[in-house]
Coordinates of C-alpha atoms in Angstrom, one line a residue:
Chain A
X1 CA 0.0 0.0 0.0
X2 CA 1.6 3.8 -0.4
X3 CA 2.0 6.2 1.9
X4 CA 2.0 10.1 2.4
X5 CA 5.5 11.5 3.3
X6 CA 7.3 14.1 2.7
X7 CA 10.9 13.7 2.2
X8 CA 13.5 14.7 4.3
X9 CA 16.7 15.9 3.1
X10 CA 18.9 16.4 6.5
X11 CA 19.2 13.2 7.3
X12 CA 19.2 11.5 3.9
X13 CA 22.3 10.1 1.8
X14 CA 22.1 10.5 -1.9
X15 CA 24.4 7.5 -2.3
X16 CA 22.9 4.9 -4.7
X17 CA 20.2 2.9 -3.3
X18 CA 19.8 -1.1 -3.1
X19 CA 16.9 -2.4 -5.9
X20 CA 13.7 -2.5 -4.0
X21 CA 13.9 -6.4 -5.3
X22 CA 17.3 -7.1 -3.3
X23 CA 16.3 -4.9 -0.1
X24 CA 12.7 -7.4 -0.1
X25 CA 14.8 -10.6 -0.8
X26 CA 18.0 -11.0 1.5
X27 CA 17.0 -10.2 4.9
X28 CA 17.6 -11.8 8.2
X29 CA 14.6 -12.8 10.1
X30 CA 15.3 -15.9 12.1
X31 CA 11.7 -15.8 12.7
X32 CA 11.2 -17.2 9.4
X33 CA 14.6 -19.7 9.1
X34 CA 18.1 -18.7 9.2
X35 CA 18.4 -18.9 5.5
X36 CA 18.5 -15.2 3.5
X37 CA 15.8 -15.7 1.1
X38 CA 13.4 -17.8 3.9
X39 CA 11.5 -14.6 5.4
X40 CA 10.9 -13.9 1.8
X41 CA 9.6 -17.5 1.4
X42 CA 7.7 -17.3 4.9
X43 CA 6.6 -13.9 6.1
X44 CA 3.5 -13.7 4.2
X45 CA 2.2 -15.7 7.2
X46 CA 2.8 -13.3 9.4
X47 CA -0.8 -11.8 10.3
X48 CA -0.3 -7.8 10.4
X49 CA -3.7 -6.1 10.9
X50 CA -5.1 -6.2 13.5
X51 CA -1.8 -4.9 15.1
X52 CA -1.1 -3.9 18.5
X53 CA 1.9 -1.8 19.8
X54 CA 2.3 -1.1 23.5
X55 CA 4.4 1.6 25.0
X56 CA 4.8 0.9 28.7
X57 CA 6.8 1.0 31.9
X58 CA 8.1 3.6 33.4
X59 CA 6.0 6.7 32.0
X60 CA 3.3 8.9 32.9
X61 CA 0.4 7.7 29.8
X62 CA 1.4 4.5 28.9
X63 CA -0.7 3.8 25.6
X64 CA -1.5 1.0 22.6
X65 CA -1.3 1.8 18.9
X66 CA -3.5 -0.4 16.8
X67 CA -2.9 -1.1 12.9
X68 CA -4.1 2.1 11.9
X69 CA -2.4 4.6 13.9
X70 CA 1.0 3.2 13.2
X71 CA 0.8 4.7 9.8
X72 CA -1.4 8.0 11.0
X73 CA -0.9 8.9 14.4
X74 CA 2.7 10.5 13.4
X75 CA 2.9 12.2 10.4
X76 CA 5.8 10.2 7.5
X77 CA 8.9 11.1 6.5
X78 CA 11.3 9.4 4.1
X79 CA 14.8 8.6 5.5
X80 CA 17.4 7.6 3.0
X81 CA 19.9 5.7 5.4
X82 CA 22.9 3.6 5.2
X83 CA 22.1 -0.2 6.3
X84 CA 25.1 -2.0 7.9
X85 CA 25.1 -5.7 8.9
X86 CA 27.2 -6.9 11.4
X87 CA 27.9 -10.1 8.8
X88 CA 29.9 -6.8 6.7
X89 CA 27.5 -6.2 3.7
X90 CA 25.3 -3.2 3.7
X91 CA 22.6 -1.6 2.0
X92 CA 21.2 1.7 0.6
X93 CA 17.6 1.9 2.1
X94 CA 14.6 4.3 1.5
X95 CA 12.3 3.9 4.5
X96 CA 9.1 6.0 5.6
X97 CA 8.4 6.3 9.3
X98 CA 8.9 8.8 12.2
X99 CA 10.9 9.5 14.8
X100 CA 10.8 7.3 18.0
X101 CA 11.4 10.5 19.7
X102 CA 7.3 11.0 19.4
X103 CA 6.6 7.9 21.0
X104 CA 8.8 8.4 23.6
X105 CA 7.6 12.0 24.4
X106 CA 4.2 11.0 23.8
X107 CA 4.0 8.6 26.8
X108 CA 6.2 11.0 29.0
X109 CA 8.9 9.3 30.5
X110 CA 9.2 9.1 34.1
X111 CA 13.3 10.9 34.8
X112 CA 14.1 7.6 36.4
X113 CA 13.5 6.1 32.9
X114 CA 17.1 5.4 31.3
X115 CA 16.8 2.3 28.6
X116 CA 14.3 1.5 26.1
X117 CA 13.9 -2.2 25.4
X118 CA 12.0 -3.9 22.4
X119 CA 9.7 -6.5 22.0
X120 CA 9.1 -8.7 18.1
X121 CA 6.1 -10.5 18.4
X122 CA 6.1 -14.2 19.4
X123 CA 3.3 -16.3 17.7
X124 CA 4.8 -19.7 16.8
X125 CA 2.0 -20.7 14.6
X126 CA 2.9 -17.3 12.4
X127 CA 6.4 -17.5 12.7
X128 CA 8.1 -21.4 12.1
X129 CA 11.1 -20.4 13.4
X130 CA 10.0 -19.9 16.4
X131 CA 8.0 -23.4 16.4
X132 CA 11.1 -25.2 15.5
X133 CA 14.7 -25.2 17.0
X134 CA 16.4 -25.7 13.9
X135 CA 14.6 -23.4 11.8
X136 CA 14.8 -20.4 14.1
X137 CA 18.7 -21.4 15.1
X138 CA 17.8 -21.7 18.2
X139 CA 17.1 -18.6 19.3
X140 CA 15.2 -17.7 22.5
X141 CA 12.3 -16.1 21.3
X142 CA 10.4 -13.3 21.3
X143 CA 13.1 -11.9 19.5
X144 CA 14.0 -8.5 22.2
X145 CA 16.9 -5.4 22.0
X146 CA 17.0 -2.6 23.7
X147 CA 18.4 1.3 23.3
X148 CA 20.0 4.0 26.0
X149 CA 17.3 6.1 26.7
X150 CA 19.7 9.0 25.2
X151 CA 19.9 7.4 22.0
X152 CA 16.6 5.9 20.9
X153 CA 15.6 10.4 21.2
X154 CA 17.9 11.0 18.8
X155 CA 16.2 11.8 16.2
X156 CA 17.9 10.0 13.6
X157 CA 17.0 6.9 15.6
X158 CA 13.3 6.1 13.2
X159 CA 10.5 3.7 13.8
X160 CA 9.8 2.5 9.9
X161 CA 6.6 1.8 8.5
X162 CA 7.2 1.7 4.7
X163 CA 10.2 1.6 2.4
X164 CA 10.1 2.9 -1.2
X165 CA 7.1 4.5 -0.6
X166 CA 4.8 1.7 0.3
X167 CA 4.2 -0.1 3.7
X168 CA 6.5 -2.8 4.6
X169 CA 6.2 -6.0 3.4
X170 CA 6.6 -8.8 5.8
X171 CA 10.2 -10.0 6.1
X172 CA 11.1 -6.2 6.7
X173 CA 9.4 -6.2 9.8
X174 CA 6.3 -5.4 9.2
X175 CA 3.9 -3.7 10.3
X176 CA 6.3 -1.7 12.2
X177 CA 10.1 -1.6 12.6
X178 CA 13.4 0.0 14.6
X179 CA 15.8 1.4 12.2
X180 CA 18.9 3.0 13.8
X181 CA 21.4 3.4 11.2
X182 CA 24.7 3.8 13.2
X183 CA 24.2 0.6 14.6
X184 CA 24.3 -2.9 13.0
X185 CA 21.5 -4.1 11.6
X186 CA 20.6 -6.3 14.4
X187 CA 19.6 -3.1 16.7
X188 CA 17.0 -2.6 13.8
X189 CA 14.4 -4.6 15.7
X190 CA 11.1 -5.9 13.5
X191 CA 7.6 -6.5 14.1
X192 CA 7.3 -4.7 18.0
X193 CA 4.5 -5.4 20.2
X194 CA 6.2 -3.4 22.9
X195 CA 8.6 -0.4 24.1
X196 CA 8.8 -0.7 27.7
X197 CA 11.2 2.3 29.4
X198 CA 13.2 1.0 32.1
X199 CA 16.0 2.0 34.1
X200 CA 18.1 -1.0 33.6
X201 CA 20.1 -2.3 30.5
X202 CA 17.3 -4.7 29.1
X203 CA 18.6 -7.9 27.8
X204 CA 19.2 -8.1 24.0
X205 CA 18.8 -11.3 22.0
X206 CA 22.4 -11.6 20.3
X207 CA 24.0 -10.8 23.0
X208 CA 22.5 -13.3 25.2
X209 CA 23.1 -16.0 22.4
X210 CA 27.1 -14.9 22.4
X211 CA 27.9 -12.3 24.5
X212 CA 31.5 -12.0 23.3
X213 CA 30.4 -11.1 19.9
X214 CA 27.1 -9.1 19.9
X215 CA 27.2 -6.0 22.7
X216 CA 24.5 -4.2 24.0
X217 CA 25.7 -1.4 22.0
X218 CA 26.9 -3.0 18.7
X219 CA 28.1 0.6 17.2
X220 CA 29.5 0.7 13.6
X221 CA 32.7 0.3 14.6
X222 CA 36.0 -0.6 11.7
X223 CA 38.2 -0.3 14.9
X224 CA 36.2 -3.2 16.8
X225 CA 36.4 -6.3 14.7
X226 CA 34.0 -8.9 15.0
X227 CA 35.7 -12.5 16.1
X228 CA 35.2 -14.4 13.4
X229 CA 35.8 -11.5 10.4
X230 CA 36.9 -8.4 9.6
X231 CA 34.4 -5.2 10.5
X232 CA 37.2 -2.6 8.6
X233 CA 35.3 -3.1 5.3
X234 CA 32.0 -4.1 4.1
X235 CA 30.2 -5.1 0.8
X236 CA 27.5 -2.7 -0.7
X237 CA 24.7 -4.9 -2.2
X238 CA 23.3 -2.7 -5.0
X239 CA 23.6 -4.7 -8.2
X240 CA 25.9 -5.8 -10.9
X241 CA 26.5 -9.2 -10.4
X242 CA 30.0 -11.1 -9.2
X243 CA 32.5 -8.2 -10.9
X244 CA 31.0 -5.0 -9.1
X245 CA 33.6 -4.0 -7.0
X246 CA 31.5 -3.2 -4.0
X247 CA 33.8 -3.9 -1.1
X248 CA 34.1 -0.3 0.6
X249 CA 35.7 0.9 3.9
X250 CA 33.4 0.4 7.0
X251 CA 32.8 4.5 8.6
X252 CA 32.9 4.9 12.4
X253 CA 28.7 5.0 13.0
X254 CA 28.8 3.5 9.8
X255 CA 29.1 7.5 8.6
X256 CA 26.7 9.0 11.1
X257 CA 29.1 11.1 12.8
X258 CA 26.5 13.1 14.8
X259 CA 25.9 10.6 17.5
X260 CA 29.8 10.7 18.5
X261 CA 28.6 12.8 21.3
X262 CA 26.6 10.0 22.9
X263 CA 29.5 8.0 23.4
X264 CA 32.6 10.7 24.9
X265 CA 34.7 9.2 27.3
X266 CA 33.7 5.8 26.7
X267 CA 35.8 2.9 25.6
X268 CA 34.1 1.5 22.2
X269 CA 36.6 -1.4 22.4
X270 CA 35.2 -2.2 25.9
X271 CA 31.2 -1.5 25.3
X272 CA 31.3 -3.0 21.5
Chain B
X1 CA 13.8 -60.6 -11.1
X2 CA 14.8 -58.9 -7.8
X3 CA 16.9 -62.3 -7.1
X4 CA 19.2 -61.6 -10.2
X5 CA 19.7 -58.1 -9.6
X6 CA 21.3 -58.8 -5.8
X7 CA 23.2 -61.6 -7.7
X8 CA 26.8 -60.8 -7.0
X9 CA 29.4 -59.5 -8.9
X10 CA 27.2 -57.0 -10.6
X11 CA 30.0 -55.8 -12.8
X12 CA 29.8 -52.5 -15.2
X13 CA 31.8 -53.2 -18.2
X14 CA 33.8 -50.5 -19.8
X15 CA 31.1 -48.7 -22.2
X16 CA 29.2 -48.2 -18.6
X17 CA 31.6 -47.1 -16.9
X18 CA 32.8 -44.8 -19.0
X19 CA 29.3 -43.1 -19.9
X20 CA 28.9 -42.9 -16.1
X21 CA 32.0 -40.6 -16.0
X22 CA 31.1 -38.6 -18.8
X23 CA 27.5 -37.7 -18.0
X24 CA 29.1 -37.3 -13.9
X25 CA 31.7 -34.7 -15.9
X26 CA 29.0 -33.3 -17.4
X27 CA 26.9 -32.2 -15.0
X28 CA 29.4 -31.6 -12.1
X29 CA 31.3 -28.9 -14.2
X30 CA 28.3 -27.9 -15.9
X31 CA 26.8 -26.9 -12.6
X32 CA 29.7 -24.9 -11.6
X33 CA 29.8 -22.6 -14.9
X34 CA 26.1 -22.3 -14.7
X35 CA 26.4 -20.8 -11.1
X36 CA 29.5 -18.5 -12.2
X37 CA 27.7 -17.4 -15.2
X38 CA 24.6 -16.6 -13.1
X39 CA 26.7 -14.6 -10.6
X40 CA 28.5 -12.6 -13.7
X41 CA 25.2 -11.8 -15.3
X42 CA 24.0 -10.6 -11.4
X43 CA 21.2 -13.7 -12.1
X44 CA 21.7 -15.4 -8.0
X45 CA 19.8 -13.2 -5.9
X46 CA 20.4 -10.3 -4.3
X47 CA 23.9 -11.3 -3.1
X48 CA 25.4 -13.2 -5.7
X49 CA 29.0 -13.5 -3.6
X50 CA 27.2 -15.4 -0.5
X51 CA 25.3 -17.4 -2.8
X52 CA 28.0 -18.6 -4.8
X53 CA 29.9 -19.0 -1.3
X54 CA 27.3 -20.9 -0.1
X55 CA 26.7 -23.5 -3.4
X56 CA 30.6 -24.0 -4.1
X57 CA 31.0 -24.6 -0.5
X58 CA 28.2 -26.5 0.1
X59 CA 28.9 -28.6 -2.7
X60 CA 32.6 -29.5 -2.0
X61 CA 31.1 -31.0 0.9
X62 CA 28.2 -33.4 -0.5
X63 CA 31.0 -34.2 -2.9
X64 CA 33.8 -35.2 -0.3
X65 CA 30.9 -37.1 1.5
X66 CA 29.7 -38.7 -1.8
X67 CA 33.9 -39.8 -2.1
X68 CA 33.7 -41.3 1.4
X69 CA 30.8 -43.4 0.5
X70 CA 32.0 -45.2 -2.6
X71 CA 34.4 -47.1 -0.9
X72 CA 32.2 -49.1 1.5
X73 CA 29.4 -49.0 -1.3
X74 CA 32.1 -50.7 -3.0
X75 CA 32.6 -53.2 0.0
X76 CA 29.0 -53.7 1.1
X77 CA 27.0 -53.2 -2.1
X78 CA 27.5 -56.9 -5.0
X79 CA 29.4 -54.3 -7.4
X80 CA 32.7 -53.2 -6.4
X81 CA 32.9 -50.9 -9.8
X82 CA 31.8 -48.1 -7.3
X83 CA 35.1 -47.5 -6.8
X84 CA 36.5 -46.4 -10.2
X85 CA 34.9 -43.5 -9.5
X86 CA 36.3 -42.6 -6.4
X87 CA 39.4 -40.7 -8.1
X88 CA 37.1 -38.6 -10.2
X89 CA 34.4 -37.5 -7.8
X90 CA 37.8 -36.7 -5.1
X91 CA 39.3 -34.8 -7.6
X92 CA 36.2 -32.5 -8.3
X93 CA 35.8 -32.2 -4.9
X94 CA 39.0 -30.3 -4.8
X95 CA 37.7 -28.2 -7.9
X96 CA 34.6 -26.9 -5.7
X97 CA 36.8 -26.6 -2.6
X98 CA 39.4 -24.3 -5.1
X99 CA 36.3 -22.3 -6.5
X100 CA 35.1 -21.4 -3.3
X101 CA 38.7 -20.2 -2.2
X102 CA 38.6 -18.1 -5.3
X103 CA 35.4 -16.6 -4.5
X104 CA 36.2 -15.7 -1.2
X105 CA 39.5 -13.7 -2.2
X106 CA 38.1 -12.2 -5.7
X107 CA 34.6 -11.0 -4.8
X108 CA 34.3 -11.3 -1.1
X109 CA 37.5 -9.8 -0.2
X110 CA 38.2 -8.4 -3.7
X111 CA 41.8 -9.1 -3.8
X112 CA 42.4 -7.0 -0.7
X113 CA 45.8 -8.6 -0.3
X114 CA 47.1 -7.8 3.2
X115 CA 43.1 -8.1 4.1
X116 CA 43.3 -11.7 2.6
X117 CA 46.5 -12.8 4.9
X118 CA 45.0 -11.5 8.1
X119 CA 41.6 -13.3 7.7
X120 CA 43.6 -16.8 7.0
X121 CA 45.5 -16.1 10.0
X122 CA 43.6 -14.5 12.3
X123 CA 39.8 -15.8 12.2
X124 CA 40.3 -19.9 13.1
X125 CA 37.0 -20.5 11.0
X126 CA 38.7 -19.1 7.6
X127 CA 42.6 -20.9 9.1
X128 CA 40.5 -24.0 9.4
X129 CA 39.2 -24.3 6.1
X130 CA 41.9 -23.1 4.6
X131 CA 43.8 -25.9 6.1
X132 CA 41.0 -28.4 4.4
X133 CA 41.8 -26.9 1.0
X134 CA 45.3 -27.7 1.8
X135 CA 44.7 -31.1 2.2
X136 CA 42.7 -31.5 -0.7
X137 CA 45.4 -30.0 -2.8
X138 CA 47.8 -32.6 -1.3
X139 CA 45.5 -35.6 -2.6
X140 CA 44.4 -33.9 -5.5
X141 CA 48.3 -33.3 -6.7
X142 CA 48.9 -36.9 -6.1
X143 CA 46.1 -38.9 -7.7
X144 CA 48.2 -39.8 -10.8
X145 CA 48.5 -43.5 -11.6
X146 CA 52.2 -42.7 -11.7
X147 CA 52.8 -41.0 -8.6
X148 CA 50.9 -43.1 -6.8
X149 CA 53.2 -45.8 -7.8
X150 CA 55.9 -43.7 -7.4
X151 CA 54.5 -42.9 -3.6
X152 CA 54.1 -46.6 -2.8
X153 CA 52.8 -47.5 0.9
X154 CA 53.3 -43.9 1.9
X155 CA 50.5 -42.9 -0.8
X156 CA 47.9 -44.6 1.5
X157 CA 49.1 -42.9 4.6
X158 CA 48.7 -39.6 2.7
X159 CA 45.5 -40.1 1.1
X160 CA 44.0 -41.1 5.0
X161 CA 43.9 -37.5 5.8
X162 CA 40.9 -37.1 3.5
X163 CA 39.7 -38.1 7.3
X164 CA 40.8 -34.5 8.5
X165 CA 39.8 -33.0 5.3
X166 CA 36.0 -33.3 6.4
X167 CA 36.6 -33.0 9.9
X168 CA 37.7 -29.8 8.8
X169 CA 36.0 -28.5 6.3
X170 CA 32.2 -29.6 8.7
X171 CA 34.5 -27.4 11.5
X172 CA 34.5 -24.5 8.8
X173 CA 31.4 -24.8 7.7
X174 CA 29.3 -24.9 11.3
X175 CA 31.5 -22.0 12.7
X176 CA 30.8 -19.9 10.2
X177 CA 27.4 -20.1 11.0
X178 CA 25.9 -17.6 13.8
X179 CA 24.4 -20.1 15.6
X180 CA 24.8 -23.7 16.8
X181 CA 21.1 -24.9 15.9
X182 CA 21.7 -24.4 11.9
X183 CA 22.3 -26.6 9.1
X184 CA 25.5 -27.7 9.3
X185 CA 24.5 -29.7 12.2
X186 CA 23.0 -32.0 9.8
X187 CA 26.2 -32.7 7.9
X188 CA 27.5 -33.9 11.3
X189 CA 25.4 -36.2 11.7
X190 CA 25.3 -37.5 8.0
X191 CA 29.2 -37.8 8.0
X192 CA 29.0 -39.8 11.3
X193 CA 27.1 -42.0 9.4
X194 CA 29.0 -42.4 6.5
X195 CA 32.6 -42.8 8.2
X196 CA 30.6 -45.9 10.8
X197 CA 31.5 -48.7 9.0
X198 CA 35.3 -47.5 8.7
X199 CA 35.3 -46.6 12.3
X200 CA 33.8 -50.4 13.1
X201 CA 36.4 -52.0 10.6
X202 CA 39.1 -50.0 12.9
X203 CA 37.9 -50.8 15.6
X204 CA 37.5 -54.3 14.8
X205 CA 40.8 -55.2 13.1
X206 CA 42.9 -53.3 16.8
X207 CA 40.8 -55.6 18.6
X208 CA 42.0 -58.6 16.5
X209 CA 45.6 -57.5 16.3
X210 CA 45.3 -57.4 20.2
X211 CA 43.9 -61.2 20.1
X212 CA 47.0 -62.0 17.9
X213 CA 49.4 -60.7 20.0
X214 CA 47.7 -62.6 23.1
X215 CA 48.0 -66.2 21.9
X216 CA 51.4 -65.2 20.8

């Protein structure tokens, strides 16, 4: 279905984006199997409308959004952002949505509030990897991350809705999504049914599955290599086939320098 | 009917053998151009580098188990022609294992050269297989009629580490997973199978040389 937006310049890169085709086909949902191309295989399962999203914990007006506020309750904008995966490819992605800022400031967060943590829905009838150990690798589901307080307001932190102008189809996470682009992709949480502040670290899913290489804060980071590969470089997915010389050097905040501030006098090699 | 098929020695004469290899030729290089030409022409999804990682790698392995099972097919099964086509299917195994080697360092890494050296060294997962490739290029190298003459008992001892080879190459392949419950746990379990009767026949023939050495 399309959306109204209006597109937003600041925070946009006008490098060239991934094929609508590619950003809908190679995604990692583990909800769906571990395989790239299952959540495009799978996700049409997943039963989006009707929706609910709860923000909860500690605020003053806790509240529910149902399937049709997601899209209407805050008006659309169109953020062109840099995708980076922690497995080093990355993608150039159009998405619609707004801010999580609104949410947040819309359920007026209690000052002892200091982390936001995330909830995917768990319905194992939807979702077969959750059914089935070794088609959802074994993960402890409901899939759940979590944000500082500090930087799920910033505002280039966005809760998506749509990409290339049209709602999200299933294996991006619909109905609604986390997108926070100076992070790796598995920050980008899909398919919430819950933002509850808190005011301690929540538990995040790939760091409780291997704590020595997922953080909590899983920055962009060339400095900080993964264990198992490389994190100075990456692969752009855009097109062209095997002779595309797409490997490109990885950018501290995968190039969102703005949000350096939220980390001063901390050591990135310590909280990866 | 079923009586004279389980009839033993079912034995291929040459014309079979021979069109066994060629249409086995035929479609195991076939395959492998048809997946490179898809990836040139941007034809294998939205990633064509994992997905050509994923079928030359994948492949190496179903090969390299499909080796190990010829010999005791060979063994258990009334025709022992299974084994003329050990060689071959060994050999290609080595050709899959080399084409995913060369994908990795021309369109993964891109021929990022000092890039290439750390990830060998540095990240076990990558060391490990590239110690399996290693060891495939060993038998490969020596699967000539003549050196294998030339090599004598040794060749034997040599060829035995096609053992490690898959040990190796599973090692590779489930650590560069992201999690434990995923596929390659299968292949585990299907080499386990495969290797049994070897490991029984070891098993067996220490326990009969410890008999021997008993009643001597």
């Amino acid at each position: 279905e399309p959306l109204d937006f209006t597109p937003a310049d600041k925070y946009s890169t006008s490098e060239t984006k991934t094929p609508y085709d590619k950003v809908t086909s190679y995604n990692n949902f583990y909800e769906f199997g571990t395989g790239k191309d299952d959540p495009a295989k799978y996700a049409h399962n997943l039963d989006i409308d009707p929706w609910s999203l709860k923000i909860d914990g500690m605020v003053e007006k806790p509240f529910t959004l149902d399937h049709a506020n997601l899209t209407q309750r805050f008006s659309l904008q169109e953020r062109i952002y840099r995708l980076r995966c922690v497995e080093a490819w990355s993608m150039v992605i159009p998405w619609i949505g707004f801010e999580l800022a609104e949410i947040i400031k819309a359920a007026r967060p209690l000052s002892s509030a200091k982390y936001v943590a995330f909830e995917t829905l768990y319905e194992p009838e939807q979702m077969r990897g959750q059914n089935s150990r070794f088609v959802g690798g074994g993960v402890d589901y409901p899939y759940v991350e979590g944000l500082r307080l500090d930087e799920a307001m910033h505002p280039l932190t966005l809760m998506a809705v749509g990409l290339y102008g049209k709602t999200l189809p299933e294996q991006n996470g619909a109905p609604i999504r986390l997108v926070v682009p100076w992070k790796y992709g598995f920050k980008s949480i899909k398919s919430i049914v819950r933002i509850t502040l808190t005011d301690k670290e929540p538990p995040t899913t790939w760091n409780k599955l291997a704590p020595d290489e997922y953080g909590f804060y899983a920055n962009v980071n060339p400095e900080v290599d993964h264990p198992r590969w490389s994190q100075a470089s990456e692969r752009r997915i855009t097109g062209g086939g095997l002779f595309s010389r797409n490997r490109i050097e990885t950018q501290m905040f995968n190039g969102y320098k703005e949000v350096a501030p939220l980390y001063k006098n901390m050591d990135l090699r310590k909280y990866y | 009917m079923a009586v004279t098929v389980f009839n033993r020695p079912v034995r291929l004469n040459n014309f079979q053998i021979w069109t066994g290899k060629a249409c086995a030729h035929l479609l195991i290089t076939g395959a492998l151009i048809w997946q490179f030409l898809l990836g040139f022409s941007d034809n294998l999804g939205a990633d064509p580098v994992q997905s050509l990682l994923d079928f030359t790698g994948k492949h190496a392995v179903h090969l390299l188990l499909f080796t190990l099972c010829l010999a005791p097919l060979a063994r258990y099964t009334p025709c022992g022609d299974f084994i003329r086509y050990r060689r071959m299917i060994g050999v290609y195994t080595f050709v899959y294992a080399l084409a995913h080697f060369s994908t990795y360092i021309l369109f993964e890494l891109q021929l990022n050269w000092p890039l290439i050296g750390s990830e060998i060294i540095e990240r076990p997962y990558i060391s490990v297989g590239f110690v399996a490739l290693l060891i495939l290029l060993a038998l490969a190298a020596t699967s000539f009629n003549v050196i294998r003459r030339k090599m004598g008992r040794s060749w034997q001892s040599l060829h035995n580490w096609v053992y490690a080879a898959i040990l190796l190459a599973l090692l590779h392949f489930s650590w560069s997973q992201k999690t434990i419950w995923e596929e390659p746990i299968f292949y585990w379990i299907a080499a386990f199978i495969i290797l049994l009767p070897r490991l029984q026949y070891a098993i067996q023939s220490k326990t009969k040389k410890r008999k021997r050495c008993k009643t001597a």
